[in-house]
Amino acid sequence: MLVGWRRRAPSCTLLRLPPVDAEPETGNIDVEDLKKKITKRTKAIVVTHIWGYPCEMDEIMEVAKNHGLKVIEDCSHAHGATYKGQLVGTFGDVSCFSLQGNKIVSAGEGGILLTNSQEIYERSTLLGHFRDRSQQCVCSNFYKQFAKTGYGLKYRMHVLAAALARVSLWKLDERIKTRTENLNYFSKLLSKIPHRTTNYQKLRYQRSILWVQAFVSE
């Protein structure tokens, strides 16, 4: 598995996963370095849309297709962001969104997993749920035998947290608009000061949530 986000360093070390270098412009996974790191043991690529900037998903998906690899998208910084008109989180085999307290859509804690794979969905359900929910959602003959007990773990979020996230989601477009306006305002104020910053207006991004924007003085 190849990963490209610094806070995965502990898991990389413990599981002996090779990290991939980041683009200096965006902080996202460097596709050219990704290609160099792939071996016959590689099974999946984990990409993080860092600070709300979408990764180069066309190139990443092409690499994954050529090598028969799964793609996992970490969209925790990028709720509502799009790459060439398509929402992040809809490219890979699995995507995840954090709902931690300072995210643009927040439940205080918890998160969301998305997939189009029925098998991954059922296995994930059994990891986090049991009894009623699992028995409703798990349909395949093999996994049905585990539906009542799950795998012995319970990771579902509190219903109050889910309610908070739902209300927060209703305001997503408004929050993205406000963040973009704030960024443009401060960018204009700082335009006369020599500095370097990420080119967030690249044409490949139809919408980025701009979770964090750094200005580095020259």
PDB file of C-alpha atoms in Angstrom:
ATOM      1  CA  MET A   1       0.000   0.000   0.000  1.00  0.00           C
ATOM      2  CA  LEU A   2       1.354   3.417  -0.972  1.00  0.00           C
ATOM      3  CA  VAL A   3       0.428   6.448   1.133  1.00  0.00           C
ATOM      4  CA  GLY A   4       0.987  10.170   0.851  1.00  0.00           C
ATOM      5  CA  TRP A   5       0.024  11.975   4.066  1.00  0.00           C
ATOM      6  CA  ARG A   6       2.464  12.797   6.850  1.00  0.00           C
ATOM      7  CA  ARG A   7       0.150  11.855   9.715  1.00  0.00           C
ATOM      8  CA  ARG A   8       0.107   8.329   8.372  1.00  0.00           C
ATOM      9  CA  ALA A   9       3.814   8.105   9.244  1.00  0.00           C
ATOM     10  CA  PRO A  10       3.178   5.940  12.366  1.00  0.00           C
ATOM     11  CA  SER A  11       1.045   3.464  10.408  1.00  0.00           C
ATOM     12  CA  CYS A  12       3.620   3.446   7.601  1.00  0.00           C
ATOM     13  CA  THR A  13       6.323   2.559  10.111  1.00  0.00           C
ATOM     14  CA  LEU A  14       4.303  -0.083  11.950  1.00  0.00           C
ATOM     15  CA  LEU A  15       2.992  -1.761   8.788  1.00  0.00           C
ATOM     16  CA  ARG A  16       6.119  -1.140   6.689  1.00  0.00           C
ATOM     17  CA  LEU A  17       4.199   0.790   4.053  1.00  0.00           C
ATOM     18  CA  PRO A  18       6.235   2.903   1.607  1.00  0.00           C
ATOM     19  CA  PRO A  19       5.327   6.622   1.721  1.00  0.00           C
ATOM     20  CA  VAL A  20       5.109   8.659  -1.478  1.00  0.00           C
ATOM     21  CA  ASP A  21       6.598  12.129  -1.822  1.00  0.00           C
ATOM     22  CA  ALA A  22       4.362  15.205  -2.082  1.00  0.00           C
ATOM     23  CA  GLU A  23       4.117  17.927  -4.723  1.00  0.00           C
ATOM     24  CA  PRO A  24       5.762  21.123  -3.410  1.00  0.00           C
ATOM     25  CA  GLU A  25       3.004  23.214  -4.999  1.00  0.00           C
ATOM     26  CA  THR A  26      -0.007  21.550  -3.364  1.00  0.00           C
ATOM     27  CA  GLY A  27       1.236  19.063  -0.778  1.00  0.00           C
ATOM     28  CA  ASN A  28      -0.654  16.306  -2.597  1.00  0.00           C
ATOM     29  CA  ILE A  29       0.741  12.938  -3.636  1.00  0.00           C
ATOM     30  CA  ASP A  30       3.389  13.160  -6.375  1.00  0.00           C
ATOM     31  CA  VAL A  31       2.255  10.907  -9.230  1.00  0.00           C
ATOM     32  CA  GLU A  32       5.749  10.495 -10.682  1.00  0.00           C
ATOM     33  CA  ASP A  33       7.114   9.363  -7.310  1.00  0.00           C
ATOM     34  CA  LEU A  34       4.077   7.113  -6.919  1.00  0.00           C
ATOM     35  CA  LYS A  35       4.987   5.278 -10.131  1.00  0.00           C
ATOM     36  CA  LYS A  36       8.519   4.661  -8.843  1.00  0.00           C
ATOM     37  CA  LYS A  37       7.290   3.183  -5.547  1.00  0.00           C
ATOM     38  CA  ILE A  38       5.000   0.513  -7.031  1.00  0.00           C
ATOM     39  CA  THR A  39       6.243  -3.075  -6.665  1.00  0.00           C
ATOM     40  CA  LYS A  40       4.728  -6.525  -7.185  1.00  0.00           C
ATOM     41  CA  ARG A  41       3.633  -6.408  -3.524  1.00  0.00           C
ATOM     42  CA  THR A  42       1.633  -3.176  -3.877  1.00  0.00           C
ATOM     43  CA  LYS A  43      -2.108  -3.668  -3.383  1.00  0.00           C
ATOM     44  CA  ALA A  44      -3.556  -0.170  -2.999  1.00  0.00           C
ATOM     45  CA  ILE A  45      -2.884   3.558  -3.243  1.00  0.00           C
ATOM     46  CA  VAL A  46      -4.077   5.912  -0.490  1.00  0.00           C
ATOM     47  CA  VAL A  47      -4.471   9.534  -1.578  1.00  0.00           C
ATOM     48  CA  THR A  48      -5.286  12.541   0.596  1.00  0.00           C
ATOM     49  CA  HIS A  49      -6.835  15.666  -0.922  1.00  0.00           C
ATOM     50  CA  ILE A  50      -4.652  17.730   1.351  1.00  0.00           C
ATOM     51  CA  TRP A  51      -5.941  21.067   2.711  1.00  0.00           C
ATOM     52  CA  GLY A  52      -8.926  20.798   0.357  1.00  0.00           C
ATOM     53  CA  TYR A  53      -6.958  20.651  -2.911  1.00  0.00           C
ATOM     54  CA  PRO A  54      -8.025  17.700  -5.095  1.00  0.00           C
ATOM     55  CA  CYS A  55      -5.272  15.318  -6.168  1.00  0.00           C
ATOM     56  CA  GLU A  56      -4.577  14.567  -9.837  1.00  0.00           C
ATOM     57  CA  MET A  57      -7.182  11.816  -9.906  1.00  0.00           C
ATOM     58  CA  ASP A  58      -7.099  11.153 -13.669  1.00  0.00           C
ATOM     59  CA  GLU A  59      -3.409  10.291 -13.492  1.00  0.00           C
ATOM     60  CA  ILE A  60      -3.729   8.363 -10.228  1.00  0.00           C
ATOM     61  CA  MET A  61      -6.637   6.259 -11.495  1.00  0.00           C
ATOM     62  CA  GLU A  62      -4.711   5.524 -14.696  1.00  0.00           C
ATOM     63  CA  VAL A  63      -1.729   4.295 -12.650  1.00  0.00           C
ATOM     64  CA  ALA A  64      -4.051   2.163 -10.507  1.00  0.00           C
ATOM     65  CA  LYS A  65      -5.743   0.689 -13.580  1.00  0.00           C
ATOM     66  CA  ASN A  66      -2.436  -0.165 -15.246  1.00  0.00           C
ATOM     67  CA  HIS A  67      -1.212  -2.009 -12.149  1.00  0.00           C
ATOM     68  CA  GLY A  68      -4.508  -3.510 -10.952  1.00  0.00           C
ATOM     69  CA  LEU A  69      -4.490  -1.535  -7.692  1.00  0.00           C
ATOM     70  CA  LYS A  70      -7.282  -0.343  -5.417  1.00  0.00           C
ATOM     71  CA  VAL A  71      -7.578   3.381  -4.655  1.00  0.00           C
ATOM     72  CA  ILE A  72      -8.582   4.768  -1.256  1.00  0.00           C
ATOM     73  CA  GLU A  73      -9.424   8.483  -1.081  1.00  0.00           C
ATOM     74  CA  ASP A  74      -9.011  10.425   2.155  1.00  0.00           C
ATOM     75  CA  CYS A  75     -11.374  13.383   1.716  1.00  0.00           C
ATOM     76  CA  SER A  76     -11.232  14.621   5.300  1.00  0.00           C
ATOM     77  CA  HIS A  77     -10.032  18.079   4.200  1.00  0.00           C
ATOM     78  CA  ALA A  78     -12.135  18.248   1.055  1.00  0.00           C
ATOM     79  CA  HIS A  79     -15.861  17.932   1.745  1.00  0.00           C
ATOM     80  CA  GLY A  80     -17.592  19.252  -1.378  1.00  0.00           C
ATOM     81  CA  ALA A  81     -14.428  19.743  -3.457  1.00  0.00           C
ATOM     82  CA  THR A  82     -14.499  18.727  -7.126  1.00  0.00           C
ATOM     83  CA  TYR A  83     -11.895  17.609  -9.631  1.00  0.00           C
ATOM     84  CA  LYS A  84     -12.832  18.419 -13.244  1.00  0.00           C
ATOM     85  CA  GLY A  85     -16.477  18.648 -12.246  1.00  0.00           C
ATOM     86  CA  GLN A  86     -16.577  15.372 -10.305  1.00  0.00           C
ATOM     87  CA  LEU A  87     -16.834  15.284  -6.525  1.00  0.00           C
ATOM     88  CA  VAL A  88     -13.801  13.953  -4.689  1.00  0.00           C
ATOM     89  CA  GLY A  89     -14.587  10.680  -2.985  1.00  0.00           C
ATOM     90  CA  THR A  90     -16.260   9.271  -6.106  1.00  0.00           C
ATOM     91  CA  PHE A  91     -13.113   8.180  -7.959  1.00  0.00           C
ATOM     92  CA  GLY A  92     -11.615   5.407  -5.832  1.00  0.00           C
ATOM     93  CA  ASP A  93     -12.839   2.049  -4.591  1.00  0.00           C
ATOM     94  CA  VAL A  94     -13.279   3.492  -1.095  1.00  0.00           C
ATOM     95  CA  SER A  95     -13.349   7.029   0.256  1.00  0.00           C
ATOM     96  CA  CYS A  96     -13.529   8.374   3.784  1.00  0.00           C
ATOM     97  CA  PHE A  97     -14.515  11.729   5.280  1.00  0.00           C
ATOM     98  CA  SER A  98     -13.662  12.854   8.803  1.00  0.00           C
ATOM     99  CA  LEU A  99     -16.391  14.689  10.732  1.00  0.00           C
ATOM    100  CA  GLN A 100     -14.032  15.797  13.513  1.00  0.00           C
ATOM    101  CA  GLY A 101     -14.736  19.121  15.205  1.00  0.00           C
ATOM    102  CA  ASN A 102     -12.815  21.504  12.943  1.00  0.00           C
ATOM    103  CA  LYS A 103     -13.860  20.005   9.607  1.00  0.00           C
ATOM    104  CA  ILE A 104     -16.126  21.989   7.268  1.00  0.00           C
ATOM    105  CA  VAL A 105     -18.830  19.358   7.881  1.00  0.00           C
ATOM    106  CA  SER A 106     -18.596  18.373  11.530  1.00  0.00           C
ATOM    107  CA  ALA A 107     -20.219  15.988  13.969  1.00  0.00           C
ATOM    108  CA  GLY A 108     -17.697  16.601  16.732  1.00  0.00           C
ATOM    109  CA  GLU A 109     -16.256  13.143  16.056  1.00  0.00           C
ATOM    110  CA  GLY A 110     -16.870  10.253  13.696  1.00  0.00           C
ATOM    111  CA  GLY A 111     -16.719   9.942   9.944  1.00  0.00           C
ATOM    112  CA  ILE A 112     -18.163   8.522   6.744  1.00  0.00           C
ATOM    113  CA  LEU A 113     -17.053   5.685   4.464  1.00  0.00           C
ATOM    114  CA  LEU A 114     -18.240   5.551   0.847  1.00  0.00           C
ATOM    115  CA  THR A 115     -17.962   2.675  -1.632  1.00  0.00           C
ATOM    116  CA  ASN A 116     -19.732   1.252  -4.684  1.00  0.00           C
ATOM    117  CA  SER A 117     -18.592  -2.263  -3.772  1.00  0.00           C
ATOM    118  CA  GLN A 118     -21.272  -4.359  -2.082  1.00  0.00           C
ATOM    119  CA  GLU A 119     -18.619  -6.637  -0.581  1.00  0.00           C
ATOM    120  CA  ILE A 120     -16.620  -3.768   0.929  1.00  0.00           C
ATOM    121  CA  TYR A 121     -19.852  -2.211   2.203  1.00  0.00           C
ATOM    122  CA  GLU A 122     -20.933  -5.392   3.967  1.00  0.00           C
ATOM    123  CA  ARG A 123     -17.489  -6.077   5.446  1.00  0.00           C
ATOM    124  CA  SER A 124     -17.300  -2.484   6.699  1.00  0.00           C
ATOM    125  CA  THR A 125     -20.780  -2.740   8.192  1.00  0.00           C
ATOM    126  CA  LEU A 126     -19.767  -5.850  10.118  1.00  0.00           C
ATOM    127  CA  LEU A 127     -16.678  -4.075  11.454  1.00  0.00           C
ATOM    128  CA  GLY A 128     -18.683  -1.216  12.932  1.00  0.00           C
ATOM    129  CA  HIS A 129     -22.193  -2.525  13.552  1.00  0.00           C
ATOM    130  CA  PHE A 130     -24.092  -5.541  14.810  1.00  0.00           C
ATOM    131  CA  ARG A 131     -27.613  -6.861  15.295  1.00  0.00           C
ATOM    132  CA  ASP A 132     -30.357  -4.683  13.739  1.00  0.00           C
ATOM    133  CA  ARG A 133     -28.234  -2.557  11.382  1.00  0.00           C
ATOM    134  CA  SER A 134     -26.087  -5.459  10.207  1.00  0.00           C
ATOM    135  CA  GLN A 135     -29.076  -7.720   9.716  1.00  0.00           C
ATOM    136  CA  GLN A 136     -30.745  -5.041   7.576  1.00  0.00           C
ATOM    137  CA  CYS A 137     -27.695  -4.209   5.461  1.00  0.00           C
ATOM    138  CA  VAL A 138     -25.785  -7.467   5.042  1.00  0.00           C
ATOM    139  CA  CYS A 139     -27.381  -9.594   2.335  1.00  0.00           C
ATOM    140  CA  SER A 140     -24.743 -11.923   0.866  1.00  0.00           C
ATOM    141  CA  ASN A 141     -24.847 -15.554   1.954  1.00  0.00           C
ATOM    142  CA  PHE A 142     -21.277 -15.599   3.265  1.00  0.00           C
ATOM    143  CA  TYR A 143     -21.415 -12.442   5.412  1.00  0.00           C
ATOM    144  CA  LYS A 144     -25.008 -12.965   6.574  1.00  0.00           C
ATOM    145  CA  GLN A 145     -23.780 -15.527   9.114  1.00  0.00           C
ATOM    146  CA  PHE A 146     -21.969 -12.715  10.967  1.00  0.00           C
ATOM    147  CA  ALA A 147     -24.814 -10.177  10.782  1.00  0.00           C
ATOM    148  CA  LYS A 148     -26.208 -10.682  14.281  1.00  0.00           C
ATOM    149  CA  THR A 149     -22.916 -10.314  16.160  1.00  0.00           C
ATOM    150  CA  GLY A 150     -20.787  -8.371  13.671  1.00  0.00           C
ATOM    151  CA  TYR A 151     -17.066  -8.875  14.224  1.00  0.00           C
ATOM    152  CA  GLY A 152     -17.333  -8.012  17.906  1.00  0.00           C
ATOM    153  CA  LEU A 153     -16.721  -4.267  17.535  1.00  0.00           C
ATOM    154  CA  LYS A 154     -19.001  -1.217  17.544  1.00  0.00           C
ATOM    155  CA  TYR A 155     -17.794   1.922  15.797  1.00  0.00           C
ATOM    156  CA  ARG A 156     -21.042   3.641  14.860  1.00  0.00           C
ATOM    157  CA  MET A 157     -21.311   7.300  15.796  1.00  0.00           C
ATOM    158  CA  HIS A 158     -23.772   8.629  18.336  1.00  0.00           C
ATOM    159  CA  VAL A 159     -27.151   9.583  16.871  1.00  0.00           C
ATOM    160  CA  LEU A 160     -26.734  13.146  18.164  1.00  0.00           C
ATOM    161  CA  ALA A 161     -23.423  13.452  16.302  1.00  0.00           C
ATOM    162  CA  ALA A 162     -25.118  12.229  13.127  1.00  0.00           C
ATOM    163  CA  ALA A 163     -27.847  14.858  13.574  1.00  0.00           C
ATOM    164  CA  LEU A 164     -25.225  17.607  13.972  1.00  0.00           C
ATOM    165  CA  ALA A 165     -23.435  16.455  10.825  1.00  0.00           C
ATOM    166  CA  ARG A 166     -26.679  16.474   8.864  1.00  0.00           C
ATOM    167  CA  VAL A 167     -27.385  20.105   9.762  1.00  0.00           C
ATOM    168  CA  SER A 168     -23.764  21.000   9.004  1.00  0.00           C
ATOM    169  CA  LEU A 169     -24.080  19.368   5.575  1.00  0.00           C
ATOM    170  CA  TRP A 170     -27.042  21.600   4.719  1.00  0.00           C
ATOM    171  CA  LYS A 171     -24.740  24.620   5.114  1.00  0.00           C
ATOM    172  CA  LEU A 172     -21.828  23.195   3.102  1.00  0.00           C
ATOM    173  CA  ASP A 173     -22.249  25.340  -0.023  1.00  0.00           C
ATOM    174  CA  GLU A 174     -22.647  28.475   2.086  1.00  0.00           C
ATOM    175  CA  ARG A 175     -19.498  27.688   4.074  1.00  0.00           C
ATOM    176  CA  ILE A 176     -17.446  26.992   0.946  1.00  0.00           C
ATOM    177  CA  LYS A 177     -18.610  30.307  -0.511  1.00  0.00           C
ATOM    178  CA  THR A 178     -17.660  32.187   2.678  1.00  0.00           C
ATOM    179  CA  ARG A 179     -14.223  30.565   2.866  1.00  0.00           C
ATOM    180  CA  THR A 180     -13.527  31.411  -0.766  1.00  0.00           C
ATOM    181  CA  GLU A 181     -14.577  35.031  -0.230  1.00  0.00           C
ATOM    182  CA  ASN A 182     -12.333  35.269   2.843  1.00  0.00           C
ATOM    183  CA  LEU A 183      -9.399  33.822   0.919  1.00  0.00           C
ATOM    184  CA  ASN A 184      -9.863  36.250  -1.947  1.00  0.00           C
ATOM    185  CA  TYR A 185     -10.098  39.143   0.521  1.00  0.00           C
ATOM    186  CA  PHE A 186      -6.862  38.288   2.325  1.00  0.00           C
ATOM    187  CA  SER A 187      -5.094  37.410  -0.923  1.00  0.00           C
ATOM    188  CA  LYS A 188      -5.881  40.888  -2.209  1.00  0.00           C
ATOM    189  CA  LEU A 189      -4.617  42.518   0.996  1.00  0.00           C
ATOM    190  CA  LEU A 190      -1.389  40.527   0.834  1.00  0.00           C
ATOM    191  CA  SER A 191      -0.873  40.906  -2.915  1.00  0.00           C
ATOM    192  CA  LYS A 192       1.637  43.764  -2.475  1.00  0.00           C
ATOM    193  CA  ILE A 193       3.797  41.710  -0.128  1.00  0.00           C
ATOM    194  CA  PRO A 194       6.258  39.336  -1.856  1.00  0.00           C
ATOM    195  CA  HIS A 195       5.148  35.830  -0.952  1.00  0.00           C
ATOM    196  CA  ARG A 196       4.642  32.325  -2.210  1.00  0.00           C
ATOM    197  CA  THR A 197       1.346  30.500  -1.978  1.00  0.00           C
ATOM    198  CA  THR A 198      -0.433  27.533  -3.497  1.00  0.00           C
ATOM    199  CA  ASN A 199      -1.989  28.193  -6.887  1.00  0.00           C
ATOM    200  CA  TYR A 200      -5.497  27.303  -5.783  1.00  0.00           C
ATOM    201  CA  GLN A 201      -7.025  28.656  -8.999  1.00  0.00           C
ATOM    202  CA  LYS A 202      -5.625  25.969 -11.315  1.00  0.00           C
ATOM    203  CA  LEU A 203      -8.161  25.082 -13.978  1.00  0.00           C
ATOM    204  CA  ARG A 204      -8.211  21.431 -12.929  1.00  0.00           C
ATOM    205  CA  TYR A 205     -10.051  22.481  -9.755  1.00  0.00           C
ATOM    206  CA  GLN A 206     -13.632  23.496 -10.333  1.00  0.00           C
ATOM    207  CA  ARG A 207     -14.090  23.763  -6.593  1.00  0.00           C
ATOM    208  CA  SER A 208     -11.717  23.403  -3.691  1.00  0.00           C
ATOM    209  CA  ILE A 209     -12.833  23.995  -0.120  1.00  0.00           C
ATOM    210  CA  LEU A 210      -9.543  25.714   0.843  1.00  0.00           C
ATOM    211  CA  TRP A 211      -9.425  24.237   4.320  1.00  0.00           C
ATOM    212  CA  VAL A 212      -5.985  25.753   4.886  1.00  0.00           C
ATOM    213  CA  GLN A 213      -4.070  28.294   2.807  1.00  0.00           C
ATOM    214  CA  ALA A 214      -0.434  29.098   3.555  1.00  0.00           C
ATOM    215  CA  PHE A 215       1.357  32.334   2.699  1.00  0.00           C
ATOM    216  CA  VAL A 216       5.154  32.148   2.865  1.00  0.00           C
ATOM    217  CA  SER A 217       7.083  35.404   2.904  1.00  0.00           C
ATOM    218  CA  GLU A 218       9.930  35.728   0.426  1.00  0.00           C
TER     219      GLU A 218
END
